[in-house]
PDB file of C-alpha atoms in Angstrom:
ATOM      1  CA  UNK A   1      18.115 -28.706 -11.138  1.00 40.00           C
ATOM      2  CA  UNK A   2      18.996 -29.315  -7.443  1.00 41.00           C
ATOM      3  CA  UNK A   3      21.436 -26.925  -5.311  1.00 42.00           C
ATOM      4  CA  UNK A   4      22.769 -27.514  -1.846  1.00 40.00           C
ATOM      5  CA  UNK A   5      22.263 -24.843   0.667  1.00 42.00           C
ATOM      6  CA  UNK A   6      23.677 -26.308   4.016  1.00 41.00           C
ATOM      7  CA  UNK A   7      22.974 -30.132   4.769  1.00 39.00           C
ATOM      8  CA  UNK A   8      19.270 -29.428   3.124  1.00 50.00           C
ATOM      9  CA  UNK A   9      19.250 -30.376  -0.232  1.00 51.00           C
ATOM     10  CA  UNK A  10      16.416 -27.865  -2.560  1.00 74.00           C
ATOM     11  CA  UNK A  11      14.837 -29.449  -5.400  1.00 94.00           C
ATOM     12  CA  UNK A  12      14.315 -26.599  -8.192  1.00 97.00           C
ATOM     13  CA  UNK A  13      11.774 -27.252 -10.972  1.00 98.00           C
ATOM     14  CA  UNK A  14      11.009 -25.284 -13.587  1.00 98.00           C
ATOM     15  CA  UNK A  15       8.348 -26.196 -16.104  1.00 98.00           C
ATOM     16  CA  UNK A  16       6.074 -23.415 -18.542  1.00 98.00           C
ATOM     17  CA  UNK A  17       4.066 -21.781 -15.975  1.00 98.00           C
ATOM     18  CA  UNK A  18       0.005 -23.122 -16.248  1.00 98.00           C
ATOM     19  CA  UNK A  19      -2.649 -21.431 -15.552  1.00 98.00           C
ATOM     20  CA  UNK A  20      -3.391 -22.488 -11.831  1.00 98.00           C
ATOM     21  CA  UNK A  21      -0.067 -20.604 -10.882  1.00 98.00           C
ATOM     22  CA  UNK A  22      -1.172 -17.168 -12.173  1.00 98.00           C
ATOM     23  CA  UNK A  23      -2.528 -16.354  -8.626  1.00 98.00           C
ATOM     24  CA  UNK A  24       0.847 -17.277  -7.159  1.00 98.00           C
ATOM     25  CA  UNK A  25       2.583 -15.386  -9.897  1.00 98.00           C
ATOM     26  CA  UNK A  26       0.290 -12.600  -8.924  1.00 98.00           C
ATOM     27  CA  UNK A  27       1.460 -12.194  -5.558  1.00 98.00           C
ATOM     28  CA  UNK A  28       5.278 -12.198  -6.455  1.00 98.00           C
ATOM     29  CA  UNK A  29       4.622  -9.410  -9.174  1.00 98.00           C
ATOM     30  CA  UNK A  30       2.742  -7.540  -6.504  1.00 98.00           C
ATOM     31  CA  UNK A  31       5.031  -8.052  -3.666  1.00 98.00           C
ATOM     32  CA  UNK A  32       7.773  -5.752  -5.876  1.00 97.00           C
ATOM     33  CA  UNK A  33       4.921  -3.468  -6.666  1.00 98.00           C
ATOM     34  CA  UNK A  34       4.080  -2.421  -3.631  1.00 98.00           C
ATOM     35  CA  UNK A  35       7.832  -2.605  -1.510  1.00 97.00           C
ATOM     36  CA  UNK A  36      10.786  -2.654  -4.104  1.00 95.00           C
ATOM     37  CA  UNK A  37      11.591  -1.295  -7.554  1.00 95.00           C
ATOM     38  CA  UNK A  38      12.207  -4.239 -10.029  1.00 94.00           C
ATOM     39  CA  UNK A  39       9.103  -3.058 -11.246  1.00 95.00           C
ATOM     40  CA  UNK A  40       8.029   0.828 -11.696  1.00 96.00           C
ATOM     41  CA  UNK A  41       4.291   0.055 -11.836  1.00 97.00           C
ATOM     42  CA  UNK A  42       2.753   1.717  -8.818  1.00 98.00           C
ATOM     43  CA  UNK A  43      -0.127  -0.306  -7.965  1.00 98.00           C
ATOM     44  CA  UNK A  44      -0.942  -3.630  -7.490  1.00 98.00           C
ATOM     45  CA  UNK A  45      -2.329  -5.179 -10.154  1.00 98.00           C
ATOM     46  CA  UNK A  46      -5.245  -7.552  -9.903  1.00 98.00           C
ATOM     47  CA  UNK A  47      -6.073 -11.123 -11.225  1.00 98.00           C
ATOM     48  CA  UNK A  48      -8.224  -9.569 -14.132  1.00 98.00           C
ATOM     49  CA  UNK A  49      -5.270  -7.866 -15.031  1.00 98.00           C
ATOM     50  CA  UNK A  50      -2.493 -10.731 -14.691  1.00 97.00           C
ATOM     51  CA  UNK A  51      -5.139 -13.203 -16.455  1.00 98.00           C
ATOM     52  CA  UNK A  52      -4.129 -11.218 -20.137  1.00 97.00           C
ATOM     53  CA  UNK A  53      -1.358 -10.307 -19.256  1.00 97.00           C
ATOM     54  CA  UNK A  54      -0.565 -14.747 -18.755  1.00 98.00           C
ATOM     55  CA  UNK A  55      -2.463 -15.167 -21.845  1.00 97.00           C
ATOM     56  CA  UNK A  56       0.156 -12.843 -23.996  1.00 96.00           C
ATOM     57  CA  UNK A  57       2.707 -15.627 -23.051  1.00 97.00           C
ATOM     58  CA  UNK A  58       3.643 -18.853 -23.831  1.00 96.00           C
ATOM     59  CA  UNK A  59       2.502 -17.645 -27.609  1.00 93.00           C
ATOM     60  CA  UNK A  60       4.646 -16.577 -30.175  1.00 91.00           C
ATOM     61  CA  UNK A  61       8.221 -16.182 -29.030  1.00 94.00           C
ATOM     62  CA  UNK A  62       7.340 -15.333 -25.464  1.00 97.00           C
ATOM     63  CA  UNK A  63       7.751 -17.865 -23.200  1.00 98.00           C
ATOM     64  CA  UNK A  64       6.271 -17.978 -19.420  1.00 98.00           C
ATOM     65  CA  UNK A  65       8.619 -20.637 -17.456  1.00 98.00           C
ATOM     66  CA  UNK A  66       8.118 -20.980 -13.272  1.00 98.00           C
ATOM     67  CA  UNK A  67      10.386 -22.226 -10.483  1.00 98.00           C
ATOM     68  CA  UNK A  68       8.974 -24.630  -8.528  1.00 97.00           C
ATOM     69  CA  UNK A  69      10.045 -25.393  -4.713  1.00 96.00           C
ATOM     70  CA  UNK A  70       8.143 -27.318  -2.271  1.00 92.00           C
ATOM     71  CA  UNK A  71       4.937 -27.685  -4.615  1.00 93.00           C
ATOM     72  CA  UNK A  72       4.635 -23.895  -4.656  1.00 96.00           C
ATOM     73  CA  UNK A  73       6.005 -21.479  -7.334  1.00 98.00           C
ATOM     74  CA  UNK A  74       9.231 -19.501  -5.840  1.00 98.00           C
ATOM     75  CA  UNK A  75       9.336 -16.974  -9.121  1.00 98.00           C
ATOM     76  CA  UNK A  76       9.328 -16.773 -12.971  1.00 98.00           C
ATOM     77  CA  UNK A  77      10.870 -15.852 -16.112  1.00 98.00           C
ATOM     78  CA  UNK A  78       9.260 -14.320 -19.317  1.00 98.00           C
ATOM     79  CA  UNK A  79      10.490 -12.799 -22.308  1.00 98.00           C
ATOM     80  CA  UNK A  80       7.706 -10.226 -23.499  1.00 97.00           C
ATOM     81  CA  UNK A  81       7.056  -7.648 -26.751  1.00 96.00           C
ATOM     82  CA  UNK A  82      10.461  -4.953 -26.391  1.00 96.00           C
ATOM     83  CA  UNK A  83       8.310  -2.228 -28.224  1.00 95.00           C
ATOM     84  CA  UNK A  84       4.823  -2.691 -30.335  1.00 92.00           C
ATOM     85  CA  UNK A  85       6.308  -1.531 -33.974  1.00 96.00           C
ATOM     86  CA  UNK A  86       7.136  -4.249 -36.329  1.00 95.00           C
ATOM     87  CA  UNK A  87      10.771  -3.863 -36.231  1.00 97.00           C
ATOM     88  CA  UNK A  88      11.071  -5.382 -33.419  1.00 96.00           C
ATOM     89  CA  UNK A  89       9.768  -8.272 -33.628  1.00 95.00           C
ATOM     90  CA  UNK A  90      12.832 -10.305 -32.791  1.00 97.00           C
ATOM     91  CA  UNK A  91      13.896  -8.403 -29.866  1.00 98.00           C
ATOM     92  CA  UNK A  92      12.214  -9.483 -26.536  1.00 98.00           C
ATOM     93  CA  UNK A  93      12.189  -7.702 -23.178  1.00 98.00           C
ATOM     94  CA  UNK A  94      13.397 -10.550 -20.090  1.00 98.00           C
ATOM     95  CA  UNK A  95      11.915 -10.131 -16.485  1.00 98.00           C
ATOM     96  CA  UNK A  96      12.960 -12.379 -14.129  1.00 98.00           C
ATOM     97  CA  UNK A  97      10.887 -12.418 -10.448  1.00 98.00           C
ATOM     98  CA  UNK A  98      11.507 -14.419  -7.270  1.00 98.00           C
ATOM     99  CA  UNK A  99       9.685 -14.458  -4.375  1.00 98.00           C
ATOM    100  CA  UNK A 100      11.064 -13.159  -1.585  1.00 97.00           C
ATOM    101  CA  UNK A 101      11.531 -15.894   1.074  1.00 96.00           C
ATOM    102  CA  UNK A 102      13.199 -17.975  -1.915  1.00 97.00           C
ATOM    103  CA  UNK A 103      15.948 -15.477  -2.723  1.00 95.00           C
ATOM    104  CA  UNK A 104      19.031 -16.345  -2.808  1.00 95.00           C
ATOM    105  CA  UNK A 105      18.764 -19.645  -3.267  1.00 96.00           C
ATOM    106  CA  UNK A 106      19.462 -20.378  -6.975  1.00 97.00           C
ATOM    107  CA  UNK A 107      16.206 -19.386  -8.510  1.00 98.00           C
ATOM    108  CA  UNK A 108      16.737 -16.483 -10.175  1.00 98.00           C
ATOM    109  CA  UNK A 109      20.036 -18.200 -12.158  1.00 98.00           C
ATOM    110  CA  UNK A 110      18.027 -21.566 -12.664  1.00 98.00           C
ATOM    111  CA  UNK A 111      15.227 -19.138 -14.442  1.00 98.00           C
ATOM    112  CA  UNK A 112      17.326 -17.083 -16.126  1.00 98.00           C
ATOM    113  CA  UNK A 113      19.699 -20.230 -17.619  1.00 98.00           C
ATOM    114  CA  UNK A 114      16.518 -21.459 -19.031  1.00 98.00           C
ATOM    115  CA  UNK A 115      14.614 -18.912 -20.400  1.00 98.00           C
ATOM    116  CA  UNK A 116      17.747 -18.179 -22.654  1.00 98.00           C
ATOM    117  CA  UNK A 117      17.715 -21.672 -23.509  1.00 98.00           C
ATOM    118  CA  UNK A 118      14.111 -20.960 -24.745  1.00 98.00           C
ATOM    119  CA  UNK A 119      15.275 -17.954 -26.727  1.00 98.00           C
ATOM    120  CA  UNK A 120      18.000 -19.327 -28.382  1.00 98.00           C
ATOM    121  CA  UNK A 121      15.900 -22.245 -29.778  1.00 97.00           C
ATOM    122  CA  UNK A 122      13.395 -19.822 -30.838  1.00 96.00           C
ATOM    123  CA  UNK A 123      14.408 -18.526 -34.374  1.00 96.00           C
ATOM    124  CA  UNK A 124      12.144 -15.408 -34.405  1.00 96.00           C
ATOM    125  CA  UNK A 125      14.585 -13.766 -31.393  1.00 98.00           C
ATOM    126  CA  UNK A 126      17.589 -12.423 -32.078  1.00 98.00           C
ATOM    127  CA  UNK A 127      18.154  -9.897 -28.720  1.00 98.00           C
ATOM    128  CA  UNK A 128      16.779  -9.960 -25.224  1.00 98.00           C
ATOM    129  CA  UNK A 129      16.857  -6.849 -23.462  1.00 98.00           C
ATOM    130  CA  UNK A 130      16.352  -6.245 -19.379  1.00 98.00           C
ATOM    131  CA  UNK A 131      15.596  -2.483 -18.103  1.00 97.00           C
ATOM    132  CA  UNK A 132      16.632  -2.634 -14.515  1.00 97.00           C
ATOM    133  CA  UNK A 133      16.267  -0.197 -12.188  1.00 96.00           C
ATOM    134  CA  UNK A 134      19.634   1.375 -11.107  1.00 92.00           C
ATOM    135  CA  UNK A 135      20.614  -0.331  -7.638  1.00 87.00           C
ATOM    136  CA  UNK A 136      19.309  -3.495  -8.339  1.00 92.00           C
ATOM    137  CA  UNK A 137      22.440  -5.091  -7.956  1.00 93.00           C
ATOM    138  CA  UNK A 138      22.025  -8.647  -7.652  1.00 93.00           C
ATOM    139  CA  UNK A 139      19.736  -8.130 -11.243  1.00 96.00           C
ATOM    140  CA  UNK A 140      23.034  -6.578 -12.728  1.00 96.00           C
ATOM    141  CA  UNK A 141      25.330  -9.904 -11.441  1.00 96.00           C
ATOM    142  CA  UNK A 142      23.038 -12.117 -12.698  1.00 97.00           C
ATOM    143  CA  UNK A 143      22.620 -10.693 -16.008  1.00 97.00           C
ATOM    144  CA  UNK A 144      26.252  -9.860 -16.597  1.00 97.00           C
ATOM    145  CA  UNK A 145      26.514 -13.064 -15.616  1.00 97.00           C
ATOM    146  CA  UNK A 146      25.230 -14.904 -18.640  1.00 98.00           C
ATOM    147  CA  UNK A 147      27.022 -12.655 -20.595  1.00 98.00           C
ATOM    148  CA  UNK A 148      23.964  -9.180 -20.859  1.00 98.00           C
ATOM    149  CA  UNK A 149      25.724  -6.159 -21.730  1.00 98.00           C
ATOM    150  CA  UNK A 150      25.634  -3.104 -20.389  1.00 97.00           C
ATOM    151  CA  UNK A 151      24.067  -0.403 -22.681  1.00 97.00           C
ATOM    152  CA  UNK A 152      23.809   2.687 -20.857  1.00 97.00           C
ATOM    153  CA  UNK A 153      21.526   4.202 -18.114  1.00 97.00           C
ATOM    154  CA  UNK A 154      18.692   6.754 -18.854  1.00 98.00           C
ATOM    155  CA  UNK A 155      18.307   9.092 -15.891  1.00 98.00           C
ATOM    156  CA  UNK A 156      15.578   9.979 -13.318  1.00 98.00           C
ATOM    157  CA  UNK A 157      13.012   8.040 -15.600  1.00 97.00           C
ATOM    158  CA  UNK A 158      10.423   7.154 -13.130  1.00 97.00           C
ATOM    159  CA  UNK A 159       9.276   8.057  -9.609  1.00 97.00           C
ATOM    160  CA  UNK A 160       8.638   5.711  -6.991  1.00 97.00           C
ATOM    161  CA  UNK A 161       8.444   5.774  -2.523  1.00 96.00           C
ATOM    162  CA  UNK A 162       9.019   9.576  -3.579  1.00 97.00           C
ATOM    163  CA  UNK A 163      12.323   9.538  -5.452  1.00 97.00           C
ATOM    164  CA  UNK A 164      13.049   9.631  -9.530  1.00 98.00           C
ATOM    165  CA  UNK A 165      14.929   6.165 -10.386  1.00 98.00           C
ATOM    166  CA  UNK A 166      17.387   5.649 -13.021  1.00 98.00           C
ATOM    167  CA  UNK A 167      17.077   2.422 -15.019  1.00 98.00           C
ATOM    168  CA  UNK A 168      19.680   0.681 -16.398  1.00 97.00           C
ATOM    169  CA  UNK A 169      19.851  -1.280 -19.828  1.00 98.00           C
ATOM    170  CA  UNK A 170      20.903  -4.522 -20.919  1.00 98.00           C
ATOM    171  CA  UNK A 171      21.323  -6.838 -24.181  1.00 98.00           C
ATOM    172  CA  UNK A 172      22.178 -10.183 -25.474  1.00 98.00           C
ATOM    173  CA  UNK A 173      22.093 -11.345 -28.740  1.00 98.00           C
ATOM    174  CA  UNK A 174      20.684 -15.080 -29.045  1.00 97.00           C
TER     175      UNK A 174
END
């Protein structure tokens, strides 16, 4: 995928994240850790950590995919287990990450338009579901979008920088 920002032409690449970008991947993950609130984990995590974490993708029906930009990785997509029980199985929970010096720049859509791809040619997913936290709004556009709807917001569910944060949730049947 290629998308013109001004007379400089960006090259966008994504491919099933490998194992030499899980330091890169790392830092993204981290960067929203430790100064915004796409995640709710409060600390960092470390490369111990992110090693499983990688290694419960890109098996089953959870795919790991990464934007690539200038031979370094600019974010990623994954679809991950929604809930341990059985039942659900098919559904997957979507996070979508870009780092922040590539925002705005068509990453997030180019990851998002092909990790659905992914789920709808995997037959063992029928619904994707994104938490996001209230006042993430650019999340919201991008998921509504490609069609996510909206499916309520659960109140003052986590605490973060000293305030409660409301997430809101999303679905799309594949």
């Amino acid at each position: 995928m290629e998308k013109q920002r001004g007379e400089k032409m960006e090259k966008i690449k994504i491919r099933i994240a490998e194992a030499k970008d899980i330091p890169q991947l790392l830092d993204i993950y981290n960067y929203e850790v430790e100064h915004g609130v796409a995640t709710l984990d409060l600390q960092p995590k470390n490369l111990d950590e992110w090693k499983q974490w990688f290694a419960a993708h890109n098996v089953d029906n959870h795919p790991l995919i990464a934007a690539e930009m200038d031979g370094r990785v600019a974010g990623y997509a994954s679809l991950s287990s929604y809930r341990e029980k059985e039942a659900y199985r098919s559904t997957v929970e979507l996070s979508v990450y870009v780092a922040p010096d590539c925002r705005h720049r068509g990453v997030a859509t180019a990851l998002m338009e092909e990790i659905l791809k992914l789920a709808r040619e995997e037959n063992s997913i029928h619904t994707v579901v994104s938490v996001i936290t209230t006042g993430n709004e650019a999340s919201c556009h991008l998921h509504e979008k490609f069609g996510f709807e909206f499916c309520g917001t659960i109140r003052e569910v986590g605490m973060k920088f000293g305030r409660y944060l409301d997430i809101d949730n999303y679905r799309l049947s594949v």
